[in-house]
Short mmCIF file of C-alpha atoms and ligand atoms in Angstrom, two decimals:
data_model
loop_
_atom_site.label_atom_id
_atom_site.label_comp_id
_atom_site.label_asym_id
_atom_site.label_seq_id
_atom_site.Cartn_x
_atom_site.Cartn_y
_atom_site.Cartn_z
CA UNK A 1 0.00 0.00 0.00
CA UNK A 2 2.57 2.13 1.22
CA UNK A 3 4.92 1.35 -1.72
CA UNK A 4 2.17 2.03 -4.31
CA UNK A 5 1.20 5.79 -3.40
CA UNK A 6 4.96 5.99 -3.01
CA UNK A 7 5.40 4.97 -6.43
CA UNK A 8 2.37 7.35 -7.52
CA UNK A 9 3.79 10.48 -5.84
CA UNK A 10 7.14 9.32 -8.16
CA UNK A 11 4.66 9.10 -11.16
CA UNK A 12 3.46 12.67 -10.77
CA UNK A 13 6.64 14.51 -9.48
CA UNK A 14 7.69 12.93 -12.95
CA UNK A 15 4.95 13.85 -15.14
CA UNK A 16 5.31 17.30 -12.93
CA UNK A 17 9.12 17.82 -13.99
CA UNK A 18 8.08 16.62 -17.60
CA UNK A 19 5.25 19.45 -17.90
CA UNK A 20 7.73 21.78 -16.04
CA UNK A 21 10.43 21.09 -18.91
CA UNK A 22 8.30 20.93 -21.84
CA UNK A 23 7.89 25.26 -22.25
CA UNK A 24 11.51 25.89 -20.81
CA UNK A 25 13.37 23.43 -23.32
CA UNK A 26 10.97 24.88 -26.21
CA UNK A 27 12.06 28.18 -25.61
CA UNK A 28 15.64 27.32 -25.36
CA UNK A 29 15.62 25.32 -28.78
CA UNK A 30 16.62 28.22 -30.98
CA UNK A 31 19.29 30.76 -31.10
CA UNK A 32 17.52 33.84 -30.17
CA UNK A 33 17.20 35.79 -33.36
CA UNK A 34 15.19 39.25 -33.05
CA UNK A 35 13.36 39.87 -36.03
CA UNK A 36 12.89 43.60 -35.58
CA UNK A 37 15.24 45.88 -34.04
CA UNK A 38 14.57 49.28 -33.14
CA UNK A 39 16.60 52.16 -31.66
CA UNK A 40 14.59 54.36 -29.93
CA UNK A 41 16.17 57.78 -29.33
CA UNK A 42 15.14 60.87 -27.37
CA UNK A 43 16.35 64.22 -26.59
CA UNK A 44 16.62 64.40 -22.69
CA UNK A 45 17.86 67.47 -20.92
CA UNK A 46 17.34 68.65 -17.16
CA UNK A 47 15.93 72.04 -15.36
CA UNK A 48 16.81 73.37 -12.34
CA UNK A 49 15.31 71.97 -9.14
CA UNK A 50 12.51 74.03 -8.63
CA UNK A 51 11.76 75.43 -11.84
CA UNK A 52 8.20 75.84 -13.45
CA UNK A 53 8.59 72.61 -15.37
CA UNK A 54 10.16 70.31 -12.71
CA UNK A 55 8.63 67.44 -11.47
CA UNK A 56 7.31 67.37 -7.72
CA UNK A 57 10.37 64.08 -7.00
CA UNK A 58 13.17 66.46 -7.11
CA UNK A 59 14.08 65.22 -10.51
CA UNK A 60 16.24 66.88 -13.06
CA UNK A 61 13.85 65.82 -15.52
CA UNK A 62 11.19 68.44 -16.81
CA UNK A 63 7.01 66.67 -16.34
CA UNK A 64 6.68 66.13 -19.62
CA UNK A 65 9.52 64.41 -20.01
CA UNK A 66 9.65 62.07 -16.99
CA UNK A 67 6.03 61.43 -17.77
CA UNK A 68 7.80 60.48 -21.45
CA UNK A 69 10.18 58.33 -19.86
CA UNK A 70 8.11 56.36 -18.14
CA UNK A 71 5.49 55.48 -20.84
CA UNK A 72 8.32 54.30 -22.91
CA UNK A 73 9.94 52.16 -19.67
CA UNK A 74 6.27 50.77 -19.35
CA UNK A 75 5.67 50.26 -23.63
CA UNK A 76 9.34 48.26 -23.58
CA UNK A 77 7.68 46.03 -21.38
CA UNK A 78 4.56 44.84 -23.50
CA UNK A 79 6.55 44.85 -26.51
CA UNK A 80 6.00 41.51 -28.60
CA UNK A 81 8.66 39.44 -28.05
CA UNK A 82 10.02 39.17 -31.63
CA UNK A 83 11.23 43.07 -31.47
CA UNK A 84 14.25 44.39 -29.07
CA UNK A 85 14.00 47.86 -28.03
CA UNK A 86 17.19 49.85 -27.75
CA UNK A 87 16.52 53.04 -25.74
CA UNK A 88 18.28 55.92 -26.34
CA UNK A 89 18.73 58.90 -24.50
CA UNK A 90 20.59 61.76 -26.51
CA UNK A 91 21.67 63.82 -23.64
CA UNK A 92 24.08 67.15 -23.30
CA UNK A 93 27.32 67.12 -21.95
CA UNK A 94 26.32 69.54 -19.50
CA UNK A 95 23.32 68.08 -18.42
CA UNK A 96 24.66 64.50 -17.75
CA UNK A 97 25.81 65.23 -14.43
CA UNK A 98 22.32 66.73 -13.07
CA UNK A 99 20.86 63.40 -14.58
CA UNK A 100 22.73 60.94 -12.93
CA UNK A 101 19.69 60.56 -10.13
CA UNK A 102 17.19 59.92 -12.46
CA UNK A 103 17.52 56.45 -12.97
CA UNK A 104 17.14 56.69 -17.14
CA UNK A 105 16.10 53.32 -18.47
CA UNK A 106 18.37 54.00 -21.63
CA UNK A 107 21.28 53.98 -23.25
CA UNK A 108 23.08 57.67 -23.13
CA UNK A 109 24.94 59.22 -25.89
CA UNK A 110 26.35 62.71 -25.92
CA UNK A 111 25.26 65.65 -28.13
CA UNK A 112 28.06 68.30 -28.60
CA UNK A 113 25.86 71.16 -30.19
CA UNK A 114 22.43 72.38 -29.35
CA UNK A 115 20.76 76.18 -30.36
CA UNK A 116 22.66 77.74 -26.99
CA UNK A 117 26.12 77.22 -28.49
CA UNK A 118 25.14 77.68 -32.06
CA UNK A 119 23.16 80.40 -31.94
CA UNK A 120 25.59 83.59 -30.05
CA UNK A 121 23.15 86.49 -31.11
CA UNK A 122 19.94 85.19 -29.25
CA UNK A 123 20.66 86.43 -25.41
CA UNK A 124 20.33 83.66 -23.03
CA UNK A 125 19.05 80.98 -25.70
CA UNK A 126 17.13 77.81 -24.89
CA UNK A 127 19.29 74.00 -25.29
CA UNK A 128 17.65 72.57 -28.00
CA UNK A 129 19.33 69.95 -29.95
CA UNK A 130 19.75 69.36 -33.58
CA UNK A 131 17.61 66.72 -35.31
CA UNK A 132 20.40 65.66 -37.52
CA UNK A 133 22.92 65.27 -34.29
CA UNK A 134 20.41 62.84 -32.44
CA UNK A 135 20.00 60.18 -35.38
CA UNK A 136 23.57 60.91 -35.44
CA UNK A 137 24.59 60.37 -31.97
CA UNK A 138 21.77 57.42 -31.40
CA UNK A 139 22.84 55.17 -34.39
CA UNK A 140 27.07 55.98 -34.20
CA UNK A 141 27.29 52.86 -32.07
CA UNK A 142 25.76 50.54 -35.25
CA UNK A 143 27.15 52.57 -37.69
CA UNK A 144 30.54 51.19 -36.63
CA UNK A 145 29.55 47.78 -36.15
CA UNK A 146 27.91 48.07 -39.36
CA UNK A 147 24.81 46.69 -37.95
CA UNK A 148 22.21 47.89 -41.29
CA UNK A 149 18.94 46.46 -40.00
CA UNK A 150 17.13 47.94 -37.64
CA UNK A 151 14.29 51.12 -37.57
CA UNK A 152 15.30 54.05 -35.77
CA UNK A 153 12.19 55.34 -33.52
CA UNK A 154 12.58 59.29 -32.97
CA UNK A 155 10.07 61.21 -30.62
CA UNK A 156 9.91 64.95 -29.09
CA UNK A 157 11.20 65.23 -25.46
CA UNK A 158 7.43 65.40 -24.61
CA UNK A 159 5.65 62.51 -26.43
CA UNK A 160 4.37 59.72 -24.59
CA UNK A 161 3.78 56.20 -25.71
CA UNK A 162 0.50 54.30 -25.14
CA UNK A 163 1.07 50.64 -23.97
CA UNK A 164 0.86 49.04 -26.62
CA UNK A 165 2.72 51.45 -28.81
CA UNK A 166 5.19 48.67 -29.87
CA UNK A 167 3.07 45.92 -30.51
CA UNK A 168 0.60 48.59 -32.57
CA UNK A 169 3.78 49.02 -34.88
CA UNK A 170 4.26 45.75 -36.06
CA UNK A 171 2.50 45.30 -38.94
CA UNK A 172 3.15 48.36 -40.57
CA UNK A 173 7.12 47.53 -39.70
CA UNK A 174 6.69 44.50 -41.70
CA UNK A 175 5.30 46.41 -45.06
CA UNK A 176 7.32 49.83 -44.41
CA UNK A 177 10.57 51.81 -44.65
CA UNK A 178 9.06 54.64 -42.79
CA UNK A 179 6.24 55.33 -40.23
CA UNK A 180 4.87 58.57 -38.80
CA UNK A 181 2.42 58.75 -35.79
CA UNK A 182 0.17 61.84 -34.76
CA UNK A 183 -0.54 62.20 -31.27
CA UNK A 184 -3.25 62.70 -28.83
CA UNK A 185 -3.81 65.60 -27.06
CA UNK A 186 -5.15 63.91 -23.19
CA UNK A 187 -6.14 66.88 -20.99
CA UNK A 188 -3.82 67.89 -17.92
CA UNK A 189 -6.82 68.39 -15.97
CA UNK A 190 -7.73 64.52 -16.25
CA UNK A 191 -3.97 63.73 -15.32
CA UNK A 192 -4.16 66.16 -12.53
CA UNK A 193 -0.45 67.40 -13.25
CA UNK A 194 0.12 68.17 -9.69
CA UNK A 195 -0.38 64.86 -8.29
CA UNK A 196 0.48 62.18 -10.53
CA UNK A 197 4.17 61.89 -8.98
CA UNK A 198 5.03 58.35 -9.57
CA UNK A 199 4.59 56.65 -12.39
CA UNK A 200 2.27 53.82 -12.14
CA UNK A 201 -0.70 56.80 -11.04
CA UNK A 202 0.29 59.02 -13.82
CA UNK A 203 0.05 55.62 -16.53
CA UNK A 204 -3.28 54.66 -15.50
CA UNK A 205 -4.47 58.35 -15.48
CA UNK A 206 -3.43 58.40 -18.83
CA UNK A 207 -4.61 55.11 -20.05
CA UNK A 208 -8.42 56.54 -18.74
CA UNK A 209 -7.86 59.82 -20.02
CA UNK A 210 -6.77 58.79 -23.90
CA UNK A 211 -10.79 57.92 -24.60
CA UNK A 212 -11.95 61.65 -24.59
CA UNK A 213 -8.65 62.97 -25.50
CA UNK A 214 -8.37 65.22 -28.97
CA UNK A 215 -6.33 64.27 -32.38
CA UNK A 216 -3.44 66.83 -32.96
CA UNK A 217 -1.98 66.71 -36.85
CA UNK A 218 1.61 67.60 -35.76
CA UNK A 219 4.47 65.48 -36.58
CA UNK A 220 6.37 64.11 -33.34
CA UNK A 221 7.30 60.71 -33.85
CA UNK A 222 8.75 58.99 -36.69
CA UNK A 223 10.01 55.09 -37.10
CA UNK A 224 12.75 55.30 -40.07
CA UNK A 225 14.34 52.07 -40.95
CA UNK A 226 18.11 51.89 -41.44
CA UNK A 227 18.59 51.69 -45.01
CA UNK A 228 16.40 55.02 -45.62
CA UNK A 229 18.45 57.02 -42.80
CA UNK A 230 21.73 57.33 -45.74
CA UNK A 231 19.50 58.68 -48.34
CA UNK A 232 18.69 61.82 -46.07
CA UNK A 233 19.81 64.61 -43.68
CA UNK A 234 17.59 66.85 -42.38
CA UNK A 235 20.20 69.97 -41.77
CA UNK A 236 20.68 72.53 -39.02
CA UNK A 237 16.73 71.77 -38.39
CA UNK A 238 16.01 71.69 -34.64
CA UNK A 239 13.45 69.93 -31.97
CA UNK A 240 10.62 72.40 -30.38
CA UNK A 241 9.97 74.73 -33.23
CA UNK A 242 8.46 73.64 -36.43
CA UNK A 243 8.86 73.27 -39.41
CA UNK A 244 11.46 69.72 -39.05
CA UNK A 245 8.38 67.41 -38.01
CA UNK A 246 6.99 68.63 -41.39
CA UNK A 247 10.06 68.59 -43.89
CA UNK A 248 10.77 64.94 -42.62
CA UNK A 249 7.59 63.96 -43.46
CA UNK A 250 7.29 65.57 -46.80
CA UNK A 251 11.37 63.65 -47.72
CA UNK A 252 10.25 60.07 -46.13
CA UNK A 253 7.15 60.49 -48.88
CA UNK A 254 9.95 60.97 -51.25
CA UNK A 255 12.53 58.57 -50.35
CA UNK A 256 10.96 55.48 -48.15
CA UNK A 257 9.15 52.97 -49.80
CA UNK A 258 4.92 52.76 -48.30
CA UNK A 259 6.13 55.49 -45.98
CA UNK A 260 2.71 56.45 -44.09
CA UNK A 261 0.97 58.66 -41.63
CA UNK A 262 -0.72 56.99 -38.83
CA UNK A 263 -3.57 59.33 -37.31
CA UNK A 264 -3.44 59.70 -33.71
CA UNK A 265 -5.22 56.69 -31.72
CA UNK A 266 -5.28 55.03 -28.68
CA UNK A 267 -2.09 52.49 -29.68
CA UNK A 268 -0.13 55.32 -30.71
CA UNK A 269 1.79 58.30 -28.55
CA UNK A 270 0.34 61.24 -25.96
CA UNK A 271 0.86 64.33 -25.45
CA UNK A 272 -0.36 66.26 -21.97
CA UNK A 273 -2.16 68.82 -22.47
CA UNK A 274 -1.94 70.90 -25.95
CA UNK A 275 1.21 73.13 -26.44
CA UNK A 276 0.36 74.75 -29.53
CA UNK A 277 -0.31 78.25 -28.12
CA UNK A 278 3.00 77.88 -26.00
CA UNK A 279 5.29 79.21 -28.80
CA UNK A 280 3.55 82.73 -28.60
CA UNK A 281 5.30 83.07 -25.32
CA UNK A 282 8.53 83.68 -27.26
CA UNK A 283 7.81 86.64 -28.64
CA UNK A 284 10.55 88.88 -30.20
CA UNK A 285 10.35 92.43 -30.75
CA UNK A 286 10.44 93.64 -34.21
CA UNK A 287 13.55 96.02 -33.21
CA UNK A 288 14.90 92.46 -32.20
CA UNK A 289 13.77 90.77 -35.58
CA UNK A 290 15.39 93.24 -37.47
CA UNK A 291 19.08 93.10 -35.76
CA UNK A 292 18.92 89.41 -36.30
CA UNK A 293 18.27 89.97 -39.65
CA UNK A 294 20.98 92.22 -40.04
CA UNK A 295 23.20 89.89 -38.15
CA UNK A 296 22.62 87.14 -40.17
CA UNK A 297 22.82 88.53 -43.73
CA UNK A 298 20.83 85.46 -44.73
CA UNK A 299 17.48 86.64 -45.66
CA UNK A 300 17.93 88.28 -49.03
CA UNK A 301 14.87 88.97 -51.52
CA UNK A 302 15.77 90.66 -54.90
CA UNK A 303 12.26 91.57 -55.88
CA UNK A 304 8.84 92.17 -54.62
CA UNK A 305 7.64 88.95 -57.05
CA UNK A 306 9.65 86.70 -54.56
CA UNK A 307 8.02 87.91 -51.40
CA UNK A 308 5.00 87.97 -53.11
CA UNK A 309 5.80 84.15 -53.44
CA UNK A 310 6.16 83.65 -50.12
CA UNK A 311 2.20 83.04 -49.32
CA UNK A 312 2.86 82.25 -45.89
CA UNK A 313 4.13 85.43 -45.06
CA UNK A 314 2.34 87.99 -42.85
CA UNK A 315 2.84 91.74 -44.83
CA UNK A 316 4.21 92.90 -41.37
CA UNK A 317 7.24 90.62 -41.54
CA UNK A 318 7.40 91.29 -45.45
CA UNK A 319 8.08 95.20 -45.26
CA UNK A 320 10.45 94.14 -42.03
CA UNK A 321 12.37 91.88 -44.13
CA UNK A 322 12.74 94.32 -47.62
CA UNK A 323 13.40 96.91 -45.00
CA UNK A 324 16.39 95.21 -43.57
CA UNK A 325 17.22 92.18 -46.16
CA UNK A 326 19.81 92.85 -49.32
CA UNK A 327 20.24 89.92 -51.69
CA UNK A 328 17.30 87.48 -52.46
CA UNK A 329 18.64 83.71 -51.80
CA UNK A 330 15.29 82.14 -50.25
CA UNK A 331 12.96 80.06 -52.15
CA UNK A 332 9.41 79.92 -51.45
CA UNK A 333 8.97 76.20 -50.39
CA UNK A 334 9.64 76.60 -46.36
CA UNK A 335 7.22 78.48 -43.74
CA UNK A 336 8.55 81.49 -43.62
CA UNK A 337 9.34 84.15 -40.74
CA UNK A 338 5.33 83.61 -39.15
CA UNK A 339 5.21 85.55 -35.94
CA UNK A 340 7.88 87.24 -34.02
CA UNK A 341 9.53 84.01 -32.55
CA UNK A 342 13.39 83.57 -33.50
CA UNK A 343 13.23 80.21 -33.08
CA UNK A 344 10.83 79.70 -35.82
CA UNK A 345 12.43 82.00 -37.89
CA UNK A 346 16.27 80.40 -37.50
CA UNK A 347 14.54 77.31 -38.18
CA UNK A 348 12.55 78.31 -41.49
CA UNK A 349 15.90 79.94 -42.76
CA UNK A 350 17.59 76.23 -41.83
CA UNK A 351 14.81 74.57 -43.47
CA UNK A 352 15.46 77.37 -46.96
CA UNK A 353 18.92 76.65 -46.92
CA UNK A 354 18.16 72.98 -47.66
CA UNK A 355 15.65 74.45 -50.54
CA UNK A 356 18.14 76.92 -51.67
CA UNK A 357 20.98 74.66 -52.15
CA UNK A 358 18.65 72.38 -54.70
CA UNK A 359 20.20 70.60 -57.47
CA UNK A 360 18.88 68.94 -60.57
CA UNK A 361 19.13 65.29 -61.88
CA UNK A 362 17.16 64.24 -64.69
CA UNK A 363 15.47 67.45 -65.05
CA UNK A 364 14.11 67.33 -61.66
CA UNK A 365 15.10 69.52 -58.50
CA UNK A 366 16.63 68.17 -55.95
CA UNK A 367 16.40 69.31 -51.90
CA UNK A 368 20.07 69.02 -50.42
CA UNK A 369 18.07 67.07 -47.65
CA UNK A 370 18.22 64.09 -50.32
CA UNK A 371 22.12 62.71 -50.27
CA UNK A 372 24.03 62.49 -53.71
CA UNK A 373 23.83 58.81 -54.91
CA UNK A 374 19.79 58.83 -54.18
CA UNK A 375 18.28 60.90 -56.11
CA UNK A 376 16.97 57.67 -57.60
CA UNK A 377 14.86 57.60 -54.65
CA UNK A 378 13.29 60.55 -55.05
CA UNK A 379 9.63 59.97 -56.30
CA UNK A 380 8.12 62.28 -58.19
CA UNK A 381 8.70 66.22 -58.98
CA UNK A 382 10.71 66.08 -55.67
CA UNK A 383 10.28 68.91 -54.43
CA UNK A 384 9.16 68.12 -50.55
CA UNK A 385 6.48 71.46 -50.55
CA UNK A 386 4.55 70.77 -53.82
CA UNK A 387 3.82 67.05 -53.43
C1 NAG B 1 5.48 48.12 -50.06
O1 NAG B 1 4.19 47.59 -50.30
C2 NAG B 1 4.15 46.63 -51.36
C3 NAG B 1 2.69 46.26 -51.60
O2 NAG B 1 2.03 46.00 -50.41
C4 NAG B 1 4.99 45.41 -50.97
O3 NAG B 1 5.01 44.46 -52.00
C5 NAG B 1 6.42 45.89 -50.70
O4 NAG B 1 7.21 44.81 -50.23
C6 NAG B 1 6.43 47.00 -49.65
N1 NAG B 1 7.79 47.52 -49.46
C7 NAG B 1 8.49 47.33 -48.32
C8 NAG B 1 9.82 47.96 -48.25
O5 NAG B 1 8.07 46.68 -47.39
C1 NAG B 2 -4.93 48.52 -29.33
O1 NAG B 2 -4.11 47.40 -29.02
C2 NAG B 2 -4.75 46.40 -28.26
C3 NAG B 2 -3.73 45.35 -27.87
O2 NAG B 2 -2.99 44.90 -28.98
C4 NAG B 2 -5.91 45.83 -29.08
O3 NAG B 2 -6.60 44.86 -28.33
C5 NAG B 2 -6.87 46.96 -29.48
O4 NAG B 2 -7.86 46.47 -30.36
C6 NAG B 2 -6.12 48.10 -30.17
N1 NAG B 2 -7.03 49.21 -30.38
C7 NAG B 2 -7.06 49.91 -31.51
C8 NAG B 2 -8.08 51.01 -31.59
O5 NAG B 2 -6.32 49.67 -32.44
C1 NAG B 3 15.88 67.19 -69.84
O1 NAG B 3 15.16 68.16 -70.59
C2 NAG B 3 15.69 68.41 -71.88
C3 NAG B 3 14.95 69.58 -72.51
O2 NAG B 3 13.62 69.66 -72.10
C4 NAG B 3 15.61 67.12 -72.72
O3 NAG B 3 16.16 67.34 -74.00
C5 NAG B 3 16.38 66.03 -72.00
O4 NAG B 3 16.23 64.83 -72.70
C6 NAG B 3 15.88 65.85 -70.58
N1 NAG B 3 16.73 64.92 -69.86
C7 NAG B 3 16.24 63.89 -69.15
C8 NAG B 3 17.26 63.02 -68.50
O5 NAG B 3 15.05 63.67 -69.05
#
C-alpha cells in the first residue's frame, strides 16, 4: 500500500518535472534571433530643481519628459517578443551630471551642439538639440559595427507612448521603410499634473484619459528604418519649433518605400495637455527681428515677385524683411518668418537653406536634404512642398 502511493507520488513529481520542462526546453531550442530591431532615441535634458517645469520628486527631468520616460519604460515592457528595443537617450554634456539621479532606463549618448552654443546672437538661448545630431549620436554605435537592420524610432522630449505602442507598430514595420504617428492631445486636468508623482498613477491616469482625449496633426514621432536614414539629412533643423516634423515627413514620402501617416489613436503616442499656443510666449520684438536679420545677412529677396511668393508670409514681416534684407537667396517652399519668434524664424531659414541649395538630376530639383547617390529615390517632382 505504502509502496504504491509511493510509487504514484514518483509518477506525478515525474509527469510534474516533464510538464515543467516541456515550455523551458521549447524556448531554449533556438538561437535567439530578433526579427525587428529598433533604436529608440530621445532628446533628454534637465531644469533646475525648482523650476516651473520640474517634477514634484526632485528630478532633473522636466514633467513632460519624466512622464515620457516612463510610458516608454512601461511600452518596452509589452513589446512583442520578436522586437528588441534599444533606448536611447541623446543627452548634453552639460546636463549629464544633473541626470545621474534619475535612474534613465536608456542607453546615453552625448550631443556636442544644441541652439545655446550655435546660436551667439539670441541672449540667453534655450538648449535645444539638432535633429540631424540625435540620429547621429543614437545610431554611431551601429554605424561602426555596421549593424544595417534595424528602424530608428525618434520622438519629441514630450511625447508619450500608449502601452501598446510597440506591438501597434508591427505590422506596418513589416510592409514599411518609414512610419509617422500623430498624437493625442489627453487633458492635464484629467492627469491632474500636480499629483500624478510616480509613475504607475500618472500611466493609469493616462490610459483613462486617452478615450476623450483630442487628435493633434503635428508630426512628433517617426520610425525610419536603417537603409532610408543614408538617403537623407535633415540639416541645421532643430526639436521644439516647427517646421522639421513637417520637412521629414514631406522627404520620407519621397525617399521610403509605403512610408505612411498613422492618425493619432489610442495604440499610438500622448501628449499632456496641448502646447500649440506655448510658442507665442517667445515673442521677439520687431527692433529684435530686425538686428537678427541684419546679423545674419541670410534673408535676401531681390524683388517684390519673390516675397510675393512667399504666401505664408504675414505683410508685417514682409516690409520688415525688404526693409532690412539685401540679396534674395530664399525660395518659397519653407514656412517662412510667421510671428515674431526667432526660433521659428532660424529654423525656417535652416529649413530654406536645404531648398536653396537644390540641385537637378534628370530634369528634376533636388532638396540638399536628399544625399548624392539617391536621387533615384526621389519619387516624383521632388520637391518636398509641392507634393
Ligand atoms: C510596399 O508595399 C508593397 C505592396 O504591399 C509590398 O510588396 C512591398 O514589399 C512593400 N515595401 C516594403 C519595403 O516593405
Ligand atoms: C490597441 O491594441 C490592443 C492590444 O494589442 C488591441 O486589443 C486593441 O484592439 C487596439 N485598439 C485599436 C483602436 O487599435
Ligand atoms: C531634360 O530636358 C531636356 C529639354 O527639355 C531634354 O532634351 C532632355 O532629354 C531631358 N533629360 C532627361 C534626363 O530627361
Amino acid at each position: 500500500m505504502i509502496a504504491m502511493m509511493l510509487s504514484s507520488a514518483i509518477a506525478s513529481l515525474v509527469a510534474c518535472i516533464a510538464t515543467y520542462r516541456a515550455p523551458s526546453s521549447s524556448v531554449a531550442a533556438p538561437a535567439s534571433h530578433y526579427k525587428f530591431r529598433l533604436i529608440h532615441a530621445m532628446n533628454v535634458y534637465s531644469v533646475p530643481p525648482g523650476a516651473a517645469a520640474a517634477t514634484a520628486g526632485g528630478r532633473a527631468s522636466p514633467f513632460h519628459q519624466w512622464s515620457a520616460i516612463e510610458s516608454i519604460r512601461r511600452a518596452m515592457r509589452y513589446a512583442p517578443p520578436d522586437m528588441r528595443v534599444d533606448f536611447v537617450c541623446a543627452v548634453f554634456e552639460s546636463d549629464r551630471a544633473a541626470l545621474l539621479g534619475d535612474d534613465l532606463p536608456c542607453r546615453t549618448v552625448s550631443l556636442t551642439r544644441s541652439t545655446r552654443t550655435e546660436y551667439h546672437f539670441i541672449e540667453d538661448a534655450k538648449e535645444l538639440p539638432f535633429i540631424q545630431d540625435i540620429i547621429d549620436a543614437a545610431t554611431a554605435q551601429d554605424e561602426e559595427r555596421g549593424n544595417v537592420e534595424y528602424f530608428l524610432v525618434l520622438t519629441n522630449s514630450d511625447i508619450g507612448l500608449t502601452k501598446y505602442f510597440y506591438r501597434a507598430l508591427m505590422p506596418h514595420l513589416r510592409m514599411r521603410e518609414a512610419v509617422s504617428i500623430n498624437r493625442l492631445a489627453v487633458s492635464a486636468e484629467a492627469i491632474d499634473v500636480a499629483t500624478a508623482d510616480d509613475g504607475e498613477t500618472l500611466l493609469s491616469r493616462v490610459d483613462s484619459a486617452l478615450e476623450d482625449a483630442d487628435d493633434h496633426g503635428g508630426y512628433d514621432c517617426f520610425i525610419i528604418h536603417s537603409s532610408v536614414l543614408p538617403r537623407i539629412r535633415i540639416g541645421d533643423m532643430f526639436a521644439g519649433y516647427p517646421p522639421w516634423g513637417n520637412v521629414m515627413h514631406r522627404l520620407l514620402k519621397l525617399v521610403a518605400d509605403n512610408y505612411t501617416n498613422v492618425k493619432s489613436n489610442v495604440n499610438g503616442t500622448f501628449h499632456i495637455g496641448d502646447d500649440r499656443t506655448a510658442w507665442k510666449n517667445d515673442d521677439w520684438s520687431e527692433d529684435e527681428l530686425a538686428s537678427y536679420l541684419e546679423f545674419e545677412e541670410l534673408v535676401h529677396f531681390s524683388t517684390i515677385d519673390d516675397m510675393a511668393n512667399q504666401r505664408t508670409m504675414s505683410p508685417k514681416s514682409a516690409s520688415l524683411i525688404l526693409e532690412h534684407a539685401t540679396a534674395a537667396v530664399v525660395k518659397p517652399k519653407c514656412p517662412w518668418g510667421r510671428g515674431n519668434n526667432v526660433y521659428r524664424w532660424v529654423n525656417d531659414l535652416n529649413c530654406a537653406i536645404g531648398l536653396q541649395y537644390n540641385r537637378y538630376h534628370d530634369n528634376r530639383t533636388i532638396p540638399r536634404f536628399i544625399q548624392p547617390g539617391f536621387e533615384g529615390y526621389c519619387k516624383g517632382a521632388c520637391n518636398p512642398w509641392l507634393i
